[in-house]
mmCIF file of C-alpha atoms in Angstrom:
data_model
loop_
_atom_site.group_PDB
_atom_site.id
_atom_site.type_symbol
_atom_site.label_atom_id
_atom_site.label_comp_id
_atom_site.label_asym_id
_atom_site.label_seq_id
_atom_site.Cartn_x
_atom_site.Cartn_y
_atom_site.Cartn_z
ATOM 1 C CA UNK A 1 8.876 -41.229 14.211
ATOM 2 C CA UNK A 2 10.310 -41.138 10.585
ATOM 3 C CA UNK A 3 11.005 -38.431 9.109
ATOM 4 C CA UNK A 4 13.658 -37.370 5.836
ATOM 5 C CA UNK A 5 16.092 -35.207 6.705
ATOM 6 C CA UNK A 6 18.667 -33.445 4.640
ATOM 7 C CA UNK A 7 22.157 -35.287 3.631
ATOM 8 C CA UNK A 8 23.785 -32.388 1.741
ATOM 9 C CA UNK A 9 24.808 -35.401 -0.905
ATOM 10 C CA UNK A 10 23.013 -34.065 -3.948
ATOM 11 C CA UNK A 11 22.918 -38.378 -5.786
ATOM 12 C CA UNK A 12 20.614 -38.779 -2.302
ATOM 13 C CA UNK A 13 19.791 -35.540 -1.330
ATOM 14 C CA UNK A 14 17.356 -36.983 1.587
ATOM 15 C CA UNK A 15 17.306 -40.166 3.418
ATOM 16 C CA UNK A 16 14.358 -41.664 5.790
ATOM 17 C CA UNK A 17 15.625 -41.360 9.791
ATOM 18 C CA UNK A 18 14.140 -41.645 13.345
ATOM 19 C CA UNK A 19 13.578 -38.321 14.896
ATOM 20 C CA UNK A 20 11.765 -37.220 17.857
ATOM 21 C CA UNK A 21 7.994 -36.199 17.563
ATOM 22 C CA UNK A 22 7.692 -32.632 17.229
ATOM 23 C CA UNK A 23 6.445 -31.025 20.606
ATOM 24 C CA UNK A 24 3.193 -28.562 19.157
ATOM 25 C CA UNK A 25 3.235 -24.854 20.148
ATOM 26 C CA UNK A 26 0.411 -23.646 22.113
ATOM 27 C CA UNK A 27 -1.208 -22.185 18.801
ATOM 28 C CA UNK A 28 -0.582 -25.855 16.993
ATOM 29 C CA UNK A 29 -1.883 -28.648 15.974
ATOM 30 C CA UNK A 30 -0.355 -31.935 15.584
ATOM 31 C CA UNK A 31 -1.208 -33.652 12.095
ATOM 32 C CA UNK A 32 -0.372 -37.329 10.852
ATOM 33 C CA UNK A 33 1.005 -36.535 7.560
ATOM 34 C CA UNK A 34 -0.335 -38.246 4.809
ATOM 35 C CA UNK A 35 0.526 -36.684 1.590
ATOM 36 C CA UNK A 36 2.903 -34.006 1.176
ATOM 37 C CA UNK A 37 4.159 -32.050 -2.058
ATOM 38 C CA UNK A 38 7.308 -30.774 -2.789
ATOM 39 C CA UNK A 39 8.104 -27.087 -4.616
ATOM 40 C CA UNK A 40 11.206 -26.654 -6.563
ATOM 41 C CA UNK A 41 12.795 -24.133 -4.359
ATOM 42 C CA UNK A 42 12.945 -26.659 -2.191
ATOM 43 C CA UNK A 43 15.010 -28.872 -3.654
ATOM 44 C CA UNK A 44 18.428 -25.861 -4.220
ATOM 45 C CA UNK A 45 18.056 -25.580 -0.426
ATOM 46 C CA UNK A 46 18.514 -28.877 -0.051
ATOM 47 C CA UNK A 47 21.884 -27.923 -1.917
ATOM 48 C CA UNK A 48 23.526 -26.437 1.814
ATOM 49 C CA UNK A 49 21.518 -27.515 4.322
ATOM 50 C CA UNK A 50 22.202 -26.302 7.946
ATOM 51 C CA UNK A 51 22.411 -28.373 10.968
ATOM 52 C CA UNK A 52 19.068 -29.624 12.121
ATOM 53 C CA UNK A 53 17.105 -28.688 8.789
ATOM 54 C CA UNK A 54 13.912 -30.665 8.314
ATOM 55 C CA UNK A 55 12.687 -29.480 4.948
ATOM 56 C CA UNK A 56 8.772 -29.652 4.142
ATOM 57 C CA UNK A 57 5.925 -26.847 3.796
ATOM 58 C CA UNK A 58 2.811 -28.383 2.248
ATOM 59 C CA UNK A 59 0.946 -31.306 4.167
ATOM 60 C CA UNK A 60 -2.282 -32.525 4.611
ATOM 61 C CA UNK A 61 -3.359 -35.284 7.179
ATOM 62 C CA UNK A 62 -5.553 -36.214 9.964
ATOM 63 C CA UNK A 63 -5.584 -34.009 13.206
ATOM 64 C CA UNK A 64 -4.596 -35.884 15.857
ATOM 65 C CA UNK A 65 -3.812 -33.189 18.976
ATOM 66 C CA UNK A 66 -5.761 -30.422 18.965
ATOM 67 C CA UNK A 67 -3.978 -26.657 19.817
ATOM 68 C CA UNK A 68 -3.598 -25.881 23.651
ATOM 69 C CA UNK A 69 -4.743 -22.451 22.901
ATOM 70 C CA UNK A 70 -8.121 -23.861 21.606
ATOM 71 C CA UNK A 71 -7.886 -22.251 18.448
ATOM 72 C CA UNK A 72 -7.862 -24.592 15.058
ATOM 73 C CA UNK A 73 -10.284 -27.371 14.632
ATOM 74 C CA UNK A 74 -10.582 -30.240 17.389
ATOM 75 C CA UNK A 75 -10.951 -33.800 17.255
ATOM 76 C CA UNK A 76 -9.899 -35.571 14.383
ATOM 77 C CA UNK A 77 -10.450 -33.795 10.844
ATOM 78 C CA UNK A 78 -8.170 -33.958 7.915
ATOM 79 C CA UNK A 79 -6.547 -30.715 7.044
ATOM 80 C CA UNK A 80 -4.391 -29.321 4.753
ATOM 81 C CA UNK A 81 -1.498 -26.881 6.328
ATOM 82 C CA UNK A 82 1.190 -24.710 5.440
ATOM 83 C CA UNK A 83 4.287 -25.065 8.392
ATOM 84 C CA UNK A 84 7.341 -22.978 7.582
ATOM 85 C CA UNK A 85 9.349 -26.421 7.982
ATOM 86 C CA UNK A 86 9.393 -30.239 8.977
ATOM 87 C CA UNK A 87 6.641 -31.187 6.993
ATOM 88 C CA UNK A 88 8.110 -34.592 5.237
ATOM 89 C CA UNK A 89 8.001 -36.502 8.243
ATOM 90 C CA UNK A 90 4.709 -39.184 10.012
ATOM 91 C CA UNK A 91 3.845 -35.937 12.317
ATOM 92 C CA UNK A 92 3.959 -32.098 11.327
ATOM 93 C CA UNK A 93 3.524 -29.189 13.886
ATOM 94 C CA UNK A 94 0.838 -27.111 12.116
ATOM 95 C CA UNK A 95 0.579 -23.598 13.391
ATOM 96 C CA UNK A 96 -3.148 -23.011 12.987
ATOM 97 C CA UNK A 97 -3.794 -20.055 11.381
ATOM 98 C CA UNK A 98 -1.990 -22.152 8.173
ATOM 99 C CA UNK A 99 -4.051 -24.308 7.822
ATOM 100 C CA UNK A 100 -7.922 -25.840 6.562
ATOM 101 C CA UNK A 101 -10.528 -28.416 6.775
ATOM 102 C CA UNK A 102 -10.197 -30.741 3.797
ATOM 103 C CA UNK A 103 -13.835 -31.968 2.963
ATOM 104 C CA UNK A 104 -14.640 -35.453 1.977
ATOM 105 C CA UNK A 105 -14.783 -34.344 -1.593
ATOM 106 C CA UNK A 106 -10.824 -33.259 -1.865
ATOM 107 C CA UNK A 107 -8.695 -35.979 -1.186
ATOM 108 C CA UNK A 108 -5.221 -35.734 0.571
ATOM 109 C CA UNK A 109 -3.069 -35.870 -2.541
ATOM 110 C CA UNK A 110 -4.892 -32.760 -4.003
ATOM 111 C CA UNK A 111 -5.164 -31.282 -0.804
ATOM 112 C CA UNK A 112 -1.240 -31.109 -0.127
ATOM 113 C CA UNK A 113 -0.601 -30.289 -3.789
ATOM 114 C CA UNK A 114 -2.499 -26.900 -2.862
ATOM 115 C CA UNK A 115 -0.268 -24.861 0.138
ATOM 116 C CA UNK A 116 2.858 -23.230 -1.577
ATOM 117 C CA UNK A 117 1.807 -23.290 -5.111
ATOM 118 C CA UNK A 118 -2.088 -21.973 -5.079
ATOM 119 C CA UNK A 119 -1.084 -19.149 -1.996
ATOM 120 C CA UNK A 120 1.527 -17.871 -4.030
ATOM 121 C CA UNK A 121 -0.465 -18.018 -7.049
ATOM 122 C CA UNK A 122 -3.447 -16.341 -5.760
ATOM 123 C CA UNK A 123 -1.420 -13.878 -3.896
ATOM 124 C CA UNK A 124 0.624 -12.997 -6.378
ATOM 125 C CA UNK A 125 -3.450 -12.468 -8.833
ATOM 126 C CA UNK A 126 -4.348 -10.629 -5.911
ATOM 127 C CA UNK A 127 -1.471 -8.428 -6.559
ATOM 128 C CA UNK A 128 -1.540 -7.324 -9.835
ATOM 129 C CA UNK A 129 -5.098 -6.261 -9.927
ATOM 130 C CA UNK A 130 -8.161 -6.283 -12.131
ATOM 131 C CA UNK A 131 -7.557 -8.545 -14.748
ATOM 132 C CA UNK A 132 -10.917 -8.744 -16.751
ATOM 133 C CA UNK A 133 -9.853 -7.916 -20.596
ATOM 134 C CA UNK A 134 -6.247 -7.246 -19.292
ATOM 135 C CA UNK A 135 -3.093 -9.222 -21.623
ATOM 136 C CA UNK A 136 -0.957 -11.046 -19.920
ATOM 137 C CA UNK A 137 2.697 -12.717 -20.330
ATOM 138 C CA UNK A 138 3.144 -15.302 -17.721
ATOM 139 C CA UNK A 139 6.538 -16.825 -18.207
ATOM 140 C CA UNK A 140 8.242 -20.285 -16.364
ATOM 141 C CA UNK A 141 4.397 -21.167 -16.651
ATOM 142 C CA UNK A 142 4.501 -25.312 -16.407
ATOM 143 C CA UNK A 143 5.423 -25.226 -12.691
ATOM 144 C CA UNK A 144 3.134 -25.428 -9.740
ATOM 145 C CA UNK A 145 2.337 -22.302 -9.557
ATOM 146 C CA UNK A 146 2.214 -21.408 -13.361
ATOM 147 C CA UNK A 147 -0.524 -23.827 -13.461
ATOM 148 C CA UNK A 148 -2.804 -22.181 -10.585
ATOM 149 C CA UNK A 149 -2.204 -18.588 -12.154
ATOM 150 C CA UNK A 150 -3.426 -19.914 -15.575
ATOM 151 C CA UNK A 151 -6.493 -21.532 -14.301
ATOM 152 C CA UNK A 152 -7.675 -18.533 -11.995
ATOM 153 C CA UNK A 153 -6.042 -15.352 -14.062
ATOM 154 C CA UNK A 154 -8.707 -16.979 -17.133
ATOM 155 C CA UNK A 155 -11.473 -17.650 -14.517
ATOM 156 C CA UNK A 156 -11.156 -13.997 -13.645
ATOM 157 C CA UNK A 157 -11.468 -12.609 -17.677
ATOM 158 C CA UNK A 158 -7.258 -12.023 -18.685
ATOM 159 C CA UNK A 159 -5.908 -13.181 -22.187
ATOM 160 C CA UNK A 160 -3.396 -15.566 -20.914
ATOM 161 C CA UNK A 161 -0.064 -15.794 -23.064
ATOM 162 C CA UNK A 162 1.577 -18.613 -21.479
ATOM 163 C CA UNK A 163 6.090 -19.323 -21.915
ATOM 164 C CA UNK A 164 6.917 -22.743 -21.259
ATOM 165 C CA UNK A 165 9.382 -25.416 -23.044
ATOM 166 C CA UNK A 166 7.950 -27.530 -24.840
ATOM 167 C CA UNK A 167 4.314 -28.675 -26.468
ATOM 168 C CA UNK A 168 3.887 -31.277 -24.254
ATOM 169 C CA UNK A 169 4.688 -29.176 -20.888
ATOM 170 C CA UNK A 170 2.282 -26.537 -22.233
ATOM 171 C CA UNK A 171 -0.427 -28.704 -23.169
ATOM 172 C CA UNK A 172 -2.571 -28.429 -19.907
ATOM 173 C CA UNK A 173 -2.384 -24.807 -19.736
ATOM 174 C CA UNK A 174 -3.972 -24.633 -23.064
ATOM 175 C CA UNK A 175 -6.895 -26.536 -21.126
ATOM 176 C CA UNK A 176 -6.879 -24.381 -18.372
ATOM 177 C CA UNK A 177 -7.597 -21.405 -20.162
ATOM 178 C CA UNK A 178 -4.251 -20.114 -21.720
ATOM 179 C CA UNK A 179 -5.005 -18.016 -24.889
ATOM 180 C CA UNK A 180 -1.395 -18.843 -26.852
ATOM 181 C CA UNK A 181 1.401 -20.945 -25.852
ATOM 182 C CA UNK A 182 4.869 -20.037 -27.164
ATOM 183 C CA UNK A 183 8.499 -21.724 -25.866
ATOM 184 C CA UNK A 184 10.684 -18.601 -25.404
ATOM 185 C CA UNK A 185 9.643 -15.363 -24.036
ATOM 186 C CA UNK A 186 11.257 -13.958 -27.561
ATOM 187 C CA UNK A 187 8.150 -15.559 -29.648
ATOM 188 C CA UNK A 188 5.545 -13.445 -27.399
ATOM 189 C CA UNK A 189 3.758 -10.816 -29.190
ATOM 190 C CA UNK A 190 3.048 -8.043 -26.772
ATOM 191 C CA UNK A 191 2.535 -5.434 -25.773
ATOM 192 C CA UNK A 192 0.828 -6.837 -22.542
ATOM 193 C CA UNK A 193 -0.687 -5.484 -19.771
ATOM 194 C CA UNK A 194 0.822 -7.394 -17.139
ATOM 195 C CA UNK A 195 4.082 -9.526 -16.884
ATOM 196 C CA UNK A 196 4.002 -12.256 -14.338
ATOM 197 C CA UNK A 197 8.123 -13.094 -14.539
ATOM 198 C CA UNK A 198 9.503 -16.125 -12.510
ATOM 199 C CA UNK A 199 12.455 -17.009 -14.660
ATOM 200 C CA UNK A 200 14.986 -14.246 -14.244
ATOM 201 C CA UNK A 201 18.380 -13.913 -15.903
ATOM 202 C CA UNK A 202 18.477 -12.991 -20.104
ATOM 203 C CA UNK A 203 14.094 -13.804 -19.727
ATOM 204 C CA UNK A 204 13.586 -10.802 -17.231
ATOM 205 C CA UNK A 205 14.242 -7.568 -20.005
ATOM 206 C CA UNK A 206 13.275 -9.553 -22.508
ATOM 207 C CA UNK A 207 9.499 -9.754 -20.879
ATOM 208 C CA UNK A 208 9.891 -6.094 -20.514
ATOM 209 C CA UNK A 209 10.204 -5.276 -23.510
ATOM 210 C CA UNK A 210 7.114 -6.960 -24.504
ATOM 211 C CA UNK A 211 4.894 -4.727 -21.223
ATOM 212 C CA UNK A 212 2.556 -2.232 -22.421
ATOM 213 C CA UNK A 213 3.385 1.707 -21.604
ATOM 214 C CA UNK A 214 2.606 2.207 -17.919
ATOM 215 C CA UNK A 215 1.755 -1.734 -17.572
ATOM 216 C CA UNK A 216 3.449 -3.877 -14.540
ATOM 217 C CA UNK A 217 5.990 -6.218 -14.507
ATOM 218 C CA UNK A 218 5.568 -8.561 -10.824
ATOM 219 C CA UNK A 219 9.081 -10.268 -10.749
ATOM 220 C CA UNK A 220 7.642 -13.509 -8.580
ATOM 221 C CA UNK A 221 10.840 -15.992 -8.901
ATOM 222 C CA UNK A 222 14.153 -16.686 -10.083
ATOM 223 C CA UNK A 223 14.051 -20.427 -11.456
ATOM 224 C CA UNK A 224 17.029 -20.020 -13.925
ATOM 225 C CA UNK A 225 18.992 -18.908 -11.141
ATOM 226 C CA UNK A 226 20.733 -16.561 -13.249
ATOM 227 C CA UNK A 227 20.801 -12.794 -12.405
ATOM 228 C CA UNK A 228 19.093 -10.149 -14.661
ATOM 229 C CA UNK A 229 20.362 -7.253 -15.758
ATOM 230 C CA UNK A 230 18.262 -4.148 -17.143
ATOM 231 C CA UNK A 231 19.472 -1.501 -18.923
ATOM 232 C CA UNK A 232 17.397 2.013 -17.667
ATOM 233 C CA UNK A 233 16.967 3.713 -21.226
ATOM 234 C CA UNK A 234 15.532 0.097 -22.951
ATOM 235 C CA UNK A 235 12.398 1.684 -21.418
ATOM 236 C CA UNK A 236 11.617 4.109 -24.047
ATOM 237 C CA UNK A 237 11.518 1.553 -26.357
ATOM 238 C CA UNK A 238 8.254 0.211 -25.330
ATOM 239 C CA UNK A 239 7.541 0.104 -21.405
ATOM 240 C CA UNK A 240 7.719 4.017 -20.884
ATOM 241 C CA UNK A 241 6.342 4.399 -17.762
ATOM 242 C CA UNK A 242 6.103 0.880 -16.633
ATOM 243 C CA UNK A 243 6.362 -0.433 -12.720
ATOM 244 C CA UNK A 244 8.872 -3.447 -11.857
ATOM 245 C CA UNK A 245 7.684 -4.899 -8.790
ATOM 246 C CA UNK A 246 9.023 -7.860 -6.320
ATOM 247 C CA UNK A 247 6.442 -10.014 -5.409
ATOM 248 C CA UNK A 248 6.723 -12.778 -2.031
ATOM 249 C CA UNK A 249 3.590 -15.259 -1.461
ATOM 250 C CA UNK A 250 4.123 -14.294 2.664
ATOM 251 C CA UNK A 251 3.835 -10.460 2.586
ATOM 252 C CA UNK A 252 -0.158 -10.363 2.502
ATOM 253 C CA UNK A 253 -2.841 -9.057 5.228
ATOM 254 C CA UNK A 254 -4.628 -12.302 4.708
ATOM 255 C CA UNK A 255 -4.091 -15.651 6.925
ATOM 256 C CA UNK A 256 -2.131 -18.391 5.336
ATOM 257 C CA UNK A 257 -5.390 -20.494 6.758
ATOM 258 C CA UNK A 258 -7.921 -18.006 4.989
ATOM 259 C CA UNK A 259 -6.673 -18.179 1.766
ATOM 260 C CA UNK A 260 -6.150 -21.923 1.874
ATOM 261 C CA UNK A 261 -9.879 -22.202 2.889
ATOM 262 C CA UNK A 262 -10.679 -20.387 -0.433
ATOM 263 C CA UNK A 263 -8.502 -22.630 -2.232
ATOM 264 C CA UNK A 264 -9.879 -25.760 -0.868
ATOM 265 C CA UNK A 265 -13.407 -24.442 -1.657
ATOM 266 C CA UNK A 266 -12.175 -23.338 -5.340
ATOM 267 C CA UNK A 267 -11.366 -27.061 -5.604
ATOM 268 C CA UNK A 268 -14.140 -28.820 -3.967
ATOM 269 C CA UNK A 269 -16.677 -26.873 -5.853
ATOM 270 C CA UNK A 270 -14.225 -27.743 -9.680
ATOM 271 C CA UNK A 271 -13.054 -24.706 -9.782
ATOM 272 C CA UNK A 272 -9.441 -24.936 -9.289
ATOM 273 C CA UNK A 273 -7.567 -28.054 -10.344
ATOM 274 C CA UNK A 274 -4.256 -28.835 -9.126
ATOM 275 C CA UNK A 275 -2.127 -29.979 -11.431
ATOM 276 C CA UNK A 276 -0.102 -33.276 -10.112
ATOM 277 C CA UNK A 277 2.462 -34.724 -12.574
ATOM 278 C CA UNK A 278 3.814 -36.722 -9.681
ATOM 279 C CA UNK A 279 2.419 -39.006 -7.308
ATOM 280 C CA UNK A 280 4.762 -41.498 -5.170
ATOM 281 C CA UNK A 281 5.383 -43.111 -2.251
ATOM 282 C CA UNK A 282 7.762 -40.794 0.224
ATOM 283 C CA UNK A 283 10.505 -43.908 -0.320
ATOM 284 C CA UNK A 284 10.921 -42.419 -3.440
ATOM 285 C CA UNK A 285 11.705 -39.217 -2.521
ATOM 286 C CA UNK A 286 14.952 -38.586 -3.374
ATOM 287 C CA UNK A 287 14.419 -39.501 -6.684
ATOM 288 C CA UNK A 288 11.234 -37.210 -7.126
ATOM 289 C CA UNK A 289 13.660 -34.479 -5.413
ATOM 290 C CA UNK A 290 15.885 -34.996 -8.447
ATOM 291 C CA UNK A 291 13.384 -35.460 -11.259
ATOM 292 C CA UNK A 292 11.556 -32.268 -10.033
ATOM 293 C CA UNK A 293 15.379 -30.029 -9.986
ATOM 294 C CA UNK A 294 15.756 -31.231 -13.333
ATOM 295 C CA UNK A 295 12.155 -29.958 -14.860
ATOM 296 C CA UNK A 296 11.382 -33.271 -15.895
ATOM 297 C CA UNK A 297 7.935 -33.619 -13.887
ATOM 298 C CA UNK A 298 5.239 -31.300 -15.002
ATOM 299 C CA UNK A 299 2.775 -29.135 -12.447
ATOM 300 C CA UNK A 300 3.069 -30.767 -8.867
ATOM 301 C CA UNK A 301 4.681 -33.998 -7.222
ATOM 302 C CA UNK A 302 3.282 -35.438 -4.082
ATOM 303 C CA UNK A 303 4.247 -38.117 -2.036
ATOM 304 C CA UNK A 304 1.981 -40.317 0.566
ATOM 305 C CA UNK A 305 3.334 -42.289 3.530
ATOM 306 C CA UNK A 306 3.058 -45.263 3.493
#
């Protein structure tokens, strides 16, 4: 089959080459892939990759082996699914308590734009709390995920403040329920209840000092890839009392599969909509790759084989 694998040549970071099928685990199914998105992370791994790397988390496709262990769905359905790896390929080993049913209403482009983004966006709501009436600064907010948080964190009652660079990158989230836009976390007005921080570096303390005495700050991400450095006693100036808290989408007592389920319902029934500023054939990948590294494609890109 064909799959793109990494080249470690950052002008072509990924090139189209014949690999073997993946051989399914008893508790997996075997999907033909046919849409898959891509997450930003993704692409500074693709910076060193190791021997035998096949890069790709979010897919949705057609079931076309069943799991040995009889768990998953059988026959052919589409699904969407979340496998820790070797997703952008014709055939993805699925284990399957990561993935779910895709109804006829949610087609496969939406479907794979859902996985990494919306789990770690409604993980990371689950997290924090009640938000009905609470304020919140949610910063690096025109990503994938910034988009889901906006969209459920107003479904569920918050006052969204939302930090992201430009008008035009910020225009959607205005749409999906963001109370205020600004382009630096300097032109927020706190204080707010809850910081949602995914930026890092000279951003980090400066979205503390915006939190509310005894609010929360979840630190989710590190997209400026810059480290952050707090001083202890900036505290009392504001944030007396407040929590810092690290935040990863796969430390939850939920399955991957449940919470995808609820996802795929939250967009079947118009709930939820995924945000896709990309959509491409996986021959363009490379390009997307770059486009995506480089913050110039807004929400989620997806790619469908061909």
């Amino acid at each position: 089959m064909k799959a793109l694998i990494p080249t470690g040549d950052s002008a072509e970071p990924v090139v189209l080459a014949d690999v073997p099928e993946p051989t399914p685990h008893a508790n997996e199914v075997l999907v033909k892939v046919e849409a898959f998105s891509i997450n930003r992370g993704e692409t500074f791994k693709l910076e060193s990759p190791t021997a035998g790397d096949r890069p790709g988390k979010d897919v949705a496709g057609l079931v076309v082996q069943p799991a040995a262990d009889g768990s998953g769905p059988t026959g052919i359905v589409r699904v969407v699914g979340h496998p820790m790896a070797g997703g952008w390929a014709e055939y993805a080993a699925v284990p399957t308590d990561a993935l779910a049913v895709l109804p006829d209403t949610v087609c496969a482009v939406r479907g794979a734009a859902l996985p990494l983004a919306g789990l770690t966006a409604l993980r990371l709501l689950r997290t924090a709390g009640t938000l009905l009436g609470r304020r919140v600064l949610l910063t690096g907010a025109s990503g994938g995920v910034g988009h889901y948080v906006t969209e459920l964190a107003a479904a569920s009652g918050a006052e969204i403040t939302a930090v992201t660079r430009d008008a035009e990158r910020g225009a959607r989230l205005t749409e999906l329920g963001a109370a205020e836009i600004v382009h630096a976390v300097a032109d927020a007005r706190g204080p707010y209840d809850l910081v949602l921080e995914s930026t890092g570096g000279a951003a980090l303390p400066l979205a503390l000092a915006r939190l509310a005495k005894r609010g929360t700050l979840i630190w989710f991400g590190q997209a400026s890839r810059t480290p952050a450095t707090l001083d202890f006693f900036a505290f009392f100036d504001g944030p007396e009392s407040g929590v810092i808290r690290h935040f990863h989408y796969l430390d939850a007592d939920t399955r991957l599969g449940d919470d995808l389920a609820a996802l795929v319902r939250l967009t079947a029934e118009g709930r939820l909509h995924p945000e896709i500023g990309r959509v491409g054939d996986w021959a363009d990948t490379a390009t997307v790759l770059t486009d995506l590294r480089e913050r110039r494609i807004r929400g989620k890109a997806v790619l469908t084989l061909s």
